[in-house]
mmCIF file of C-alpha atoms in Angstrom:
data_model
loop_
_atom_site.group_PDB
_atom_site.id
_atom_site.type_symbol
_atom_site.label_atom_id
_atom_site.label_comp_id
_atom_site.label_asym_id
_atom_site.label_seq_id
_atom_site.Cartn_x
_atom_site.Cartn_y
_atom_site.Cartn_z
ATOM 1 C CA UNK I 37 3.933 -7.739 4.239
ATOM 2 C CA UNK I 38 0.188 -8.279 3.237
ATOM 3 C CA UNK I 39 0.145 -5.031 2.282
ATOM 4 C CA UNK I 40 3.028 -5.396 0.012
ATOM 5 C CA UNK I 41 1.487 -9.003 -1.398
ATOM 6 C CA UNK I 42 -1.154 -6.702 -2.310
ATOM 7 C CA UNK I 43 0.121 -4.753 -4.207
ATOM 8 C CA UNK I 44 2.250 -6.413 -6.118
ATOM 9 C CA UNK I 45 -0.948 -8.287 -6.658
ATOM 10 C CA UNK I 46 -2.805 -4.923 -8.229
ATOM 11 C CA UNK I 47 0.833 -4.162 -10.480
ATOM 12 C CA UNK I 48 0.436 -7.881 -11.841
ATOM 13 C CA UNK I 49 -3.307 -6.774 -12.964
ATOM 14 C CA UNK I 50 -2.964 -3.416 -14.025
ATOM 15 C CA UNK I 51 0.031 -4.572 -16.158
ATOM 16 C CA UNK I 52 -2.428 -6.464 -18.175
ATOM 17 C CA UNK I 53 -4.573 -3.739 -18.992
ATOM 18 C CA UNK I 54 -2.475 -0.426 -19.223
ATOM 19 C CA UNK I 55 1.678 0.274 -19.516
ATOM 20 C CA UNK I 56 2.232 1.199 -15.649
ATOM 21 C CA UNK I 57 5.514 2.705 -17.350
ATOM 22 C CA UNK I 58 3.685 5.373 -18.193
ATOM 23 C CA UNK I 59 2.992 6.459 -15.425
ATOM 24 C CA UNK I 60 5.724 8.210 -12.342
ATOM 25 C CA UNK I 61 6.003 5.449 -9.776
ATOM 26 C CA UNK I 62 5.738 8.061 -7.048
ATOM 27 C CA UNK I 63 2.433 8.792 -8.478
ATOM 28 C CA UNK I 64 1.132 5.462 -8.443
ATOM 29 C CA UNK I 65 -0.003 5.118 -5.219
ATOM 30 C CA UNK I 66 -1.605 1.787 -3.305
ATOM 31 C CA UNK I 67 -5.371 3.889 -2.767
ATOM 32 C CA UNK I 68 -4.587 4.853 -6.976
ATOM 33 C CA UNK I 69 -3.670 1.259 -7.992
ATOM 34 C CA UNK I 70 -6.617 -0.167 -5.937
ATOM 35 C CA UNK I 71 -9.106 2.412 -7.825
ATOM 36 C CA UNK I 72 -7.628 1.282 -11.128
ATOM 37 C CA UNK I 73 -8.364 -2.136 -10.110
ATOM 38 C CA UNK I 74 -11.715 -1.176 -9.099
ATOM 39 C CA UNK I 75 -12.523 0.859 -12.413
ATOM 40 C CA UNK I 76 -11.399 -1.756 -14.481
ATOM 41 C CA UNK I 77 -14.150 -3.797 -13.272
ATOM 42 C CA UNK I 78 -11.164 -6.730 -11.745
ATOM 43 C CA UNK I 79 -12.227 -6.900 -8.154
ATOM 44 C CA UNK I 80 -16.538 -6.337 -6.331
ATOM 45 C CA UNK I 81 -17.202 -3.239 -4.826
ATOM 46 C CA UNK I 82 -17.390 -5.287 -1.253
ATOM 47 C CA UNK I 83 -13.511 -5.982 -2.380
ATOM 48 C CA UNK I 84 -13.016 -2.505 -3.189
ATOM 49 C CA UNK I 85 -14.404 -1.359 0.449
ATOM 50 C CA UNK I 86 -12.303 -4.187 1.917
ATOM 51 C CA UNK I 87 -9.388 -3.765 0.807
ATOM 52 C CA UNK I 88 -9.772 0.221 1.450
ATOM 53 C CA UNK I 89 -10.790 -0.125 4.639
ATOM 54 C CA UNK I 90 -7.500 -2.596 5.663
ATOM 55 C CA UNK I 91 -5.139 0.115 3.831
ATOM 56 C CA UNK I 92 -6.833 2.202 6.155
ATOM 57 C CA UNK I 93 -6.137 0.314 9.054
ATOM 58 C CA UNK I 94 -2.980 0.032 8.045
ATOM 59 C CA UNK I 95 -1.938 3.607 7.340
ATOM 60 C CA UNK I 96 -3.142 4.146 10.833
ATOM 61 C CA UNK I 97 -1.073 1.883 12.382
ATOM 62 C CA UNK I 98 2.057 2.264 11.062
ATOM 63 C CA UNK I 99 1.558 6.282 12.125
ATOM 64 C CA UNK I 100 1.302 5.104 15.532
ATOM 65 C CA UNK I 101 4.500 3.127 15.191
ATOM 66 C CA UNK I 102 6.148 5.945 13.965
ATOM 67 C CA UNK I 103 5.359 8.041 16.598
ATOM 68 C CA UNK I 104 6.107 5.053 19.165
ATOM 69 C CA UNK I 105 9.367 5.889 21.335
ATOM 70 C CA UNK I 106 10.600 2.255 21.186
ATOM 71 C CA UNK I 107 10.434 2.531 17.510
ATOM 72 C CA UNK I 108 12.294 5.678 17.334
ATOM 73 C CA UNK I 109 14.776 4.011 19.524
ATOM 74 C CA UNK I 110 15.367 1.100 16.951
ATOM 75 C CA UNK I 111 15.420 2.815 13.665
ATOM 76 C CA UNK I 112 18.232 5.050 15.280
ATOM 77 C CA UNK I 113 20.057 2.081 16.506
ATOM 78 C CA UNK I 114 19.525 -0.078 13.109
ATOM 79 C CA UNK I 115 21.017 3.591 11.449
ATOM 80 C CA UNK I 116 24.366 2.979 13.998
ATOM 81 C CA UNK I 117 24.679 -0.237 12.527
ATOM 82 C CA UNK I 118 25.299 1.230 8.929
#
């Protein structure tokens, strides 16, 4: 949920300083939006590396989630319940 907080965070920004309409939402990824940020001079570069290095962390983890059996297991059951 941080991560999402996050980014809603950068969208709040960016919408100040460019028409995020313009651009394909599938293109406007979390490491993009964070760059923008970045460029636009809005957060430090020790933010920047921060904030990189959790979507990192992140990215890695929720990989080893999906490959987690028990996982598996509950996204097929939560799919039953539809």
């Amino acid at each position: 949920r941080g991560h999402l907080l996050i980014e809603n965070l950068f969208e709040d920004f960016l919408g100040l300083y460019c028409n995020l309409d313009a651009f394909d939402e599938r293109d406007l990824t979390f490491d993009l939006k964070l760059k923008m940020i970045y460029s636009f001079g809005l957060i430090s570069r020790e933010m920047y590396l921060l904030i990189k290095r959790f979507n990192t962390i992140r990215n890695n983890y929720m990989e080893q989630l999906k490959k987690s059996p028990f996982l598996s297991e509950k996204a097929e059951e939560k799919r039953e319940d539809l």
